[in-house]
Amino acid sequence: MPAAPSPRLGPLFREAIVSAWKARIPSGLVVFIVAAVCATTLVTVGRTAAAEAQVAERMESAGARELRVTDASQELLTPTVLHQASGLSVVERAIGFGVTLDVTNAAVGRGGLTRPAATVTHGLTGAIAIESGRAPRPGEALVTTRAMSDLGLQHPAGAVTDTDSRTYPIVGSYTPRDPFTQLNSVIIHDPAGPTRAMTVISTSAAQSTTTQDLILRLIDPPDPDSLQIRSPVTLAQVQQEVVGDLSRYGQGLLLTVLGTGGVLVTAVVLADTLVRRTDLGRRRALGAPRWMLIVLVLARTASAALIGAALGTSITLAALLHRGYNLPTTFAIGAAALAVLAATISALLPAFLAAWKDPVRVLRTP
């Protein structure tokens, strides 16, 4: 007797979809289970992933990558050290600061309100963004809007004078860049002056330890106690541990949700194949290969799972968005794909059991 012709996959998939539609109870249960898996994943694992991304984003902020080295002697942070530090591949920017001066409006004199003025010896544009006017030359100053009001200036022009009667022309206004928000008054460009402190921003939080080691090698202090160091290394390590803990928690939660949903899908599909064992046995008796029965069961499950994933993901995303939670679309698509994949894999055992049953025994009537 010649073997039955091998069926094409296209008609087989269409038949699987039609039979899934006719078997509404088991298909509906699969739709419900997969939708619940997607909803649970987005509500729990999704919010955990969002928190993880938020921590990682804060970890990469300039403030979390800031290394500050203070030299009270004002002798170790030379122009050579500052230029070499700026050229390191792990350094985004390096800024040198001199002493802080007390300045007043030169037109008012000593009786005017005093404001602090930070002197910048290196990397001025790494600390501020110029709003109006031009970049200051050596010995010139910039002011913020707040400082203009305090000093009695209507425009970023004029001059300020320090307690030693030195005058610094004002050539523009500025806003401080992150993380130099404390520079909210007056800045004096003084590249020839001594450097008391250097602030280095690493390219990433992961490079904080490397950056600190390289900077200390560049400075090469004769006495380590001569420097005061405020390092982001400990903060970066703690933040990385928090991100790792959140990631492991999310992965464990995801596996639990997918595993639970998979077990339920296995039970539903197994019950469905037992109910339909006569139909499947008849197909085997008529010459259908085992792989065709396996594909038929898997395709039925996958088609129902796709509907459940679409419903569960879209409804949950809309609800979360309404409550102010904006989950990444890529995460939602990935969660839906995992749910469909888990449901399809869960149907493998019932599919193999159905395909390997003896068709004669299945079709035998008592």
Coordinates of C-alpha atoms in Angstrom, one line a residue:
M1 CA 0.0 0.0 0.0
P2 CA 1.6 3.3 -1.0
A3 CA 2.4 5.8 1.7
A4 CA 0.0 8.7 2.2
P5 CA 1.2 11.9 0.5
S6 CA 2.9 14.4 2.9
P7 CA 0.6 17.2 3.6
R8 CA 1.6 20.8 3.0
L9 CA 2.1 23.1 5.9
G10 CA -0.1 25.9 4.6
P11 CA -3.4 23.9 4.6
L12 CA -2.2 22.2 7.9
F13 CA -1.9 25.6 9.6
R14 CA -5.3 26.8 8.3
E15 CA -6.9 23.6 9.6
A16 CA -5.2 24.2 13.0
I17 CA -6.7 27.7 13.2
V18 CA -10.1 26.5 12.1
S19 CA -10.1 23.6 14.7
A20 CA -8.9 26.0 17.4
W21 CA -11.8 28.3 16.6
K22 CA -14.2 25.4 16.8
A23 CA -12.8 24.1 20.1
R24 CA -13.7 27.3 21.9
I25 CA -13.4 26.1 25.5
P26 CA -9.8 24.8 25.4
S27 CA -8.7 27.6 23.1
G28 CA -10.4 30.2 25.3
L29 CA -8.6 28.8 28.3
V30 CA -5.3 29.1 26.5
V31 CA -6.1 32.6 25.5
F32 CA -7.0 33.5 29.1
I33 CA -3.8 31.8 30.5
V34 CA -1.5 33.5 28.1
A35 CA -3.2 36.9 28.5
A36 CA -2.8 36.5 32.3
V37 CA 0.8 35.6 31.9
C38 CA 1.5 38.7 29.8
A39 CA -0.4 40.9 32.2
T40 CA 1.4 39.5 35.2
T41 CA 4.7 39.8 33.5
L42 CA 4.2 43.5 32.5
V43 CA 2.8 44.5 35.9
T44 CA 5.5 42.7 38.0
V45 CA 8.6 42.0 35.9
G46 CA 8.0 45.1 33.7
R47 CA 7.9 47.5 36.7
T48 CA 11.0 45.8 38.1
A49 CA 12.7 46.2 34.7
A50 CA 11.7 49.9 34.6
A51 CA 13.1 50.4 38.1
E52 CA 16.3 48.7 37.0
A53 CA 16.6 51.0 34.0
Q54 CA 15.9 54.0 36.2
V55 CA 18.7 53.0 38.6
A56 CA 21.1 52.4 35.7
E57 CA 20.2 55.8 34.2
R58 CA 20.9 57.6 37.5
M59 CA 24.1 55.6 37.8
E60 CA 25.2 57.1 34.5
S61 CA 24.4 60.7 35.5
A62 CA 27.4 63.0 35.7
G63 CA 27.0 63.3 39.5
A64 CA 27.4 59.5 39.9
R65 CA 30.6 59.7 37.8
E66 CA 32.2 62.6 39.6
L67 CA 35.7 62.3 41.1
R68 CA 36.9 65.3 43.0
V69 CA 40.6 65.7 44.1
T70 CA 41.5 68.6 46.4
D71 CA 45.0 69.8 47.0
A72 CA 45.3 72.2 49.9
S73 CA 48.9 73.0 49.0
Q74 CA 47.9 74.1 45.4
E75 CA 51.1 72.6 44.1
L76 CA 50.3 69.1 42.8
L77 CA 47.5 69.9 40.4
T78 CA 49.7 71.4 37.7
P79 CA 48.5 72.4 34.2
T80 CA 50.3 69.3 32.9
V81 CA 48.3 67.1 35.2
L82 CA 45.1 68.8 34.1
H83 CA 45.8 68.4 30.4
Q84 CA 46.8 64.8 30.7
A85 CA 43.7 64.0 32.8
S86 CA 41.5 65.6 30.1
G87 CA 43.1 63.3 27.5
L88 CA 42.5 60.0 29.2
S89 CA 40.1 57.7 27.3
V90 CA 38.1 57.0 30.4
V91 CA 37.5 60.7 31.2
E92 CA 34.7 62.7 29.7
R93 CA 35.9 66.0 31.1
A94 CA 38.2 67.4 33.7
I95 CA 37.8 70.8 35.3
G96 CA 40.3 72.7 37.5
F97 CA 39.2 75.1 40.2
G98 CA 41.2 77.7 42.1
V99 CA 40.3 79.5 45.3
T100 CA 36.9 81.0 45.8
L101 CA 36.8 84.8 45.9
D102 CA 34.3 87.3 47.4
V103 CA 33.3 89.8 44.8
T104 CA 31.1 92.9 44.6
N105 CA 29.8 95.1 41.8
A106 CA 32.7 97.3 40.9
A107 CA 30.4 100.2 40.3
V108 CA 29.1 100.0 43.9
G109 CA 32.3 99.2 45.7
R110 CA 32.9 97.7 49.1
G111 CA 29.5 98.7 50.3
G112 CA 27.7 96.4 47.8
L113 CA 26.4 92.9 48.3
T114 CA 29.2 90.3 48.3
R115 CA 28.8 87.2 46.1
P116 CA 31.2 84.1 45.9
A117 CA 33.1 83.8 42.7
A118 CA 34.6 80.5 41.6
T119 CA 37.9 80.7 39.7
V120 CA 38.3 78.1 36.9
T121 CA 41.8 77.2 35.8
H122 CA 41.0 74.5 33.3
G123 CA 38.1 73.1 31.3
L124 CA 35.7 76.0 31.7
T125 CA 33.2 74.8 29.1
G126 CA 33.0 71.5 30.8
A127 CA 31.5 73.2 33.9
I128 CA 29.2 75.8 32.3
A129 CA 27.1 76.6 29.2
I130 CA 27.3 80.2 28.0
E131 CA 23.9 81.8 27.7
S132 CA 24.8 85.2 26.4
G133 CA 27.9 87.2 25.6
R134 CA 31.1 85.4 24.8
A135 CA 33.6 83.0 26.4
P136 CA 35.7 84.8 28.9
R137 CA 39.4 85.5 28.3
P138 CA 41.9 85.1 31.2
G139 CA 40.9 87.6 34.0
E140 CA 37.3 88.0 32.8
A141 CA 34.1 86.8 34.4
L142 CA 30.6 85.4 33.8
V143 CA 27.5 85.7 35.9
T144 CA 24.3 83.9 36.4
T145 CA 20.9 85.5 36.3
R146 CA 20.6 85.2 40.0
A147 CA 24.0 86.8 40.6
M148 CA 23.0 89.7 38.3
S149 CA 20.0 90.5 40.5
D150 CA 22.1 90.2 43.7
L151 CA 24.9 92.4 42.3
G152 CA 22.4 95.0 41.0
L153 CA 23.2 94.4 37.3
Q154 CA 20.5 94.8 34.7
H155 CA 22.6 93.1 32.0
P156 CA 25.5 90.7 32.0
A157 CA 28.0 93.5 31.6
G158 CA 30.1 95.7 33.9
A159 CA 32.7 94.4 36.3
V160 CA 33.2 92.8 39.7
T161 CA 36.0 93.5 42.2
D162 CA 37.4 91.2 44.9
T163 CA 38.6 92.0 48.4
D164 CA 42.1 92.8 47.0
S165 CA 40.6 95.4 44.7
R166 CA 41.3 93.4 41.5
T167 CA 38.7 94.0 38.9
Y168 CA 37.2 91.4 36.5
P169 CA 35.2 92.5 33.5
I170 CA 31.9 90.7 33.0
V171 CA 31.5 89.5 29.4
G172 CA 28.4 87.3 29.5
S173 CA 26.1 85.1 31.5
Y174 CA 26.0 81.3 32.0
T175 CA 24.2 78.3 33.4
P176 CA 26.0 75.5 35.2
R177 CA 26.2 72.1 33.7
D178 CA 25.5 68.9 35.6
P179 CA 26.9 68.2 38.2
F180 CA 28.2 71.7 38.9
T181 CA 24.9 73.2 40.0
Q182 CA 26.7 74.8 42.9
L183 CA 28.3 77.3 40.5
N184 CA 25.3 79.6 40.5
S185 CA 26.9 82.9 41.1
V186 CA 30.1 84.3 39.4
I187 CA 32.8 82.5 37.5
I188 CA 36.3 83.9 36.8
H189 CA 38.5 82.5 34.1
D190 CA 42.0 82.2 35.6
P191 CA 44.1 79.7 33.7
A192 CA 47.3 81.1 35.1
G193 CA 46.2 80.7 38.7
P194 CA 47.0 77.8 41.1
T195 CA 44.6 74.9 41.1
R196 CA 43.2 73.9 44.4
A197 CA 40.7 71.2 43.2
M198 CA 40.1 69.1 40.1
T199 CA 36.8 67.5 39.2
V200 CA 36.9 64.6 36.8
I201 CA 33.8 63.1 35.1
S202 CA 34.3 59.5 34.0
T203 CA 32.8 58.3 30.7
S204 CA 30.8 55.7 32.6
A205 CA 30.2 54.6 36.2
A206 CA 31.9 51.3 35.4
Q207 CA 35.1 53.2 34.7
S208 CA 35.1 55.0 38.1
T209 CA 37.8 52.7 39.7
T210 CA 40.0 52.9 36.6
T211 CA 39.6 56.7 36.4
Q212 CA 40.6 57.1 40.1
D213 CA 43.7 54.9 39.7
L214 CA 44.9 56.7 36.6
I215 CA 44.3 60.2 38.1
L216 CA 46.3 59.3 41.2
R217 CA 49.1 58.0 39.1
L218 CA 49.2 61.2 37.1
I219 CA 49.3 63.4 40.3
D220 CA 51.8 61.0 42.0
P221 CA 51.5 62.7 45.4
P222 CA 54.6 62.4 47.7
D223 CA 52.2 61.9 50.6
P224 CA 48.8 60.3 50.0
D225 CA 47.4 62.2 52.9
S226 CA 48.1 65.5 51.1
L227 CA 45.1 64.9 48.9
Q228 CA 41.4 64.9 49.7
I229 CA 39.5 62.5 47.4
R230 CA 35.7 62.3 47.0
S231 CA 35.2 59.2 44.9
P232 CA 32.2 57.8 43.2
V233 CA 33.7 54.3 43.3
T234 CA 31.7 53.1 46.4
L235 CA 28.5 54.6 45.1
A236 CA 29.0 53.0 41.7
Q237 CA 29.6 49.6 43.3
V238 CA 26.5 49.9 45.4
Q239 CA 24.4 51.0 42.4
Q240 CA 25.7 48.1 40.3
E241 CA 24.8 45.7 43.1
V242 CA 21.3 47.2 43.2
V243 CA 20.9 46.8 39.5
G244 CA 22.2 43.2 39.7
D245 CA 19.8 42.4 42.5
L246 CA 16.8 43.9 40.6
S247 CA 17.9 42.0 37.5
R248 CA 18.1 38.6 39.3
Y249 CA 14.8 39.3 41.0
G250 CA 13.1 40.1 37.7
Q251 CA 14.5 37.0 36.0
G252 CA 13.4 34.8 38.8
L253 CA 9.9 36.3 38.8
L254 CA 9.7 36.0 35.0
L255 CA 10.6 32.3 35.1
T256 CA 8.0 31.7 37.9
V257 CA 5.3 33.4 35.9
L258 CA 6.2 31.6 32.6
G259 CA 6.6 28.3 34.4
T260 CA 3.2 28.5 36.1
G261 CA 1.5 29.5 32.8
G262 CA 3.3 26.7 31.0
V263 CA 2.0 24.1 33.5
L264 CA -1.6 25.3 33.1
V265 CA -1.3 25.3 29.3
T266 CA 0.1 21.7 29.4
A267 CA -2.9 20.6 31.5
V268 CA -5.4 22.3 29.1
V269 CA -3.8 20.9 25.9
L270 CA -3.5 17.5 27.5
A271 CA -7.1 17.4 28.3
D272 CA -8.0 18.7 24.9
T273 CA -6.0 15.9 23.2
L274 CA -7.7 13.3 25.3
V275 CA -11.1 14.6 24.3
R276 CA -10.0 14.6 20.7
R277 CA -8.2 11.4 20.8
T278 CA -10.6 9.7 18.4
D279 CA -10.1 12.4 15.7
L280 CA -6.3 12.2 16.1
G281 CA -6.4 8.4 16.1
R282 CA -8.4 8.5 12.9
R283 CA -5.8 10.7 11.2
R284 CA -3.1 8.2 12.2
A285 CA -5.1 5.3 10.9
L286 CA -5.5 7.1 7.6
G287 CA -1.8 7.4 7.2
A288 CA -1.0 10.9 8.7
P289 CA 2.6 11.0 9.9
R290 CA 3.2 11.7 13.6
W291 CA 4.9 15.0 12.9
M292 CA 1.7 16.2 11.3
L293 CA -0.3 15.6 14.5
I294 CA 2.5 17.3 16.6
V295 CA 2.4 20.3 14.3
L296 CA -1.4 20.4 14.4
V297 CA -1.5 20.4 18.2
L298 CA 1.3 23.0 18.4
A299 CA -0.2 25.3 15.8
R300 CA -3.6 25.2 17.5
T301 CA -2.0 26.2 20.8
A302 CA 0.2 28.9 19.2
S303 CA -2.7 30.5 17.4
A304 CA -4.7 30.8 20.7
A305 CA -1.6 31.9 22.5
L306 CA -1.0 34.7 20.0
I307 CA -4.5 36.1 20.5
G308 CA -4.1 35.9 24.3
A309 CA -0.7 37.6 24.1
A310 CA -2.1 40.4 22.0
L311 CA -5.1 41.0 24.2
G312 CA -3.1 40.7 27.5
T313 CA -0.3 43.0 26.4
S314 CA -2.4 45.7 24.8
I315 CA -4.9 45.9 27.7
T316 CA -2.2 45.9 30.4
L317 CA 0.0 48.5 28.5
A318 CA -3.0 50.8 28.2
A319 CA -3.9 50.4 31.9
L320 CA -0.3 51.0 33.0
L321 CA 0.0 54.0 30.7
H322 CA -3.2 55.4 32.2
R323 CA -1.6 55.1 35.6
G324 CA 1.6 56.8 34.6
Y325 CA 3.8 53.8 34.0
N326 CA 5.5 53.9 30.5
L327 CA 7.1 50.5 29.9
P328 CA 9.4 50.1 26.9
T329 CA 7.6 48.7 23.8
T330 CA 10.5 46.3 23.2
F331 CA 10.0 44.8 26.6
A332 CA 6.3 44.4 26.1
I333 CA 6.9 42.7 22.7
G334 CA 9.5 40.5 24.2
A335 CA 7.3 39.5 27.1
A336 CA 4.5 38.6 24.7
A337 CA 6.8 36.6 22.5
L338 CA 8.1 34.7 25.5
A339 CA 4.6 33.9 26.7
V340 CA 3.6 32.5 23.2
L341 CA 6.9 30.5 23.1
A342 CA 6.3 29.1 26.6
A343 CA 2.7 28.1 25.7
T344 CA 3.8 26.4 22.5
I345 CA 6.7 24.5 24.2
S346 CA 4.3 23.5 27.0
A347 CA 2.1 21.8 24.3
L348 CA 5.0 19.6 23.2
L349 CA 4.4 16.9 25.8
P350 CA 0.6 16.5 25.0
A351 CA 1.4 16.6 21.3
F352 CA 4.0 13.8 21.5
L353 CA 1.7 11.7 23.7
A354 CA -1.2 12.1 21.2
A355 CA 1.1 11.3 18.2
W356 CA 2.5 8.2 19.7
K357 CA -0.8 6.6 20.8
D358 CA -1.8 3.4 19.1
P359 CA -4.5 4.4 16.6
V360 CA -6.1 0.9 16.7
R361 CA -6.5 1.1 20.5
V362 CA -7.9 4.6 20.3
L363 CA -10.4 3.7 17.6
R364 CA -11.4 0.4 19.2
T365 CA -15.0 0.5 20.5
P366 CA -15.9 -1.6 23.6

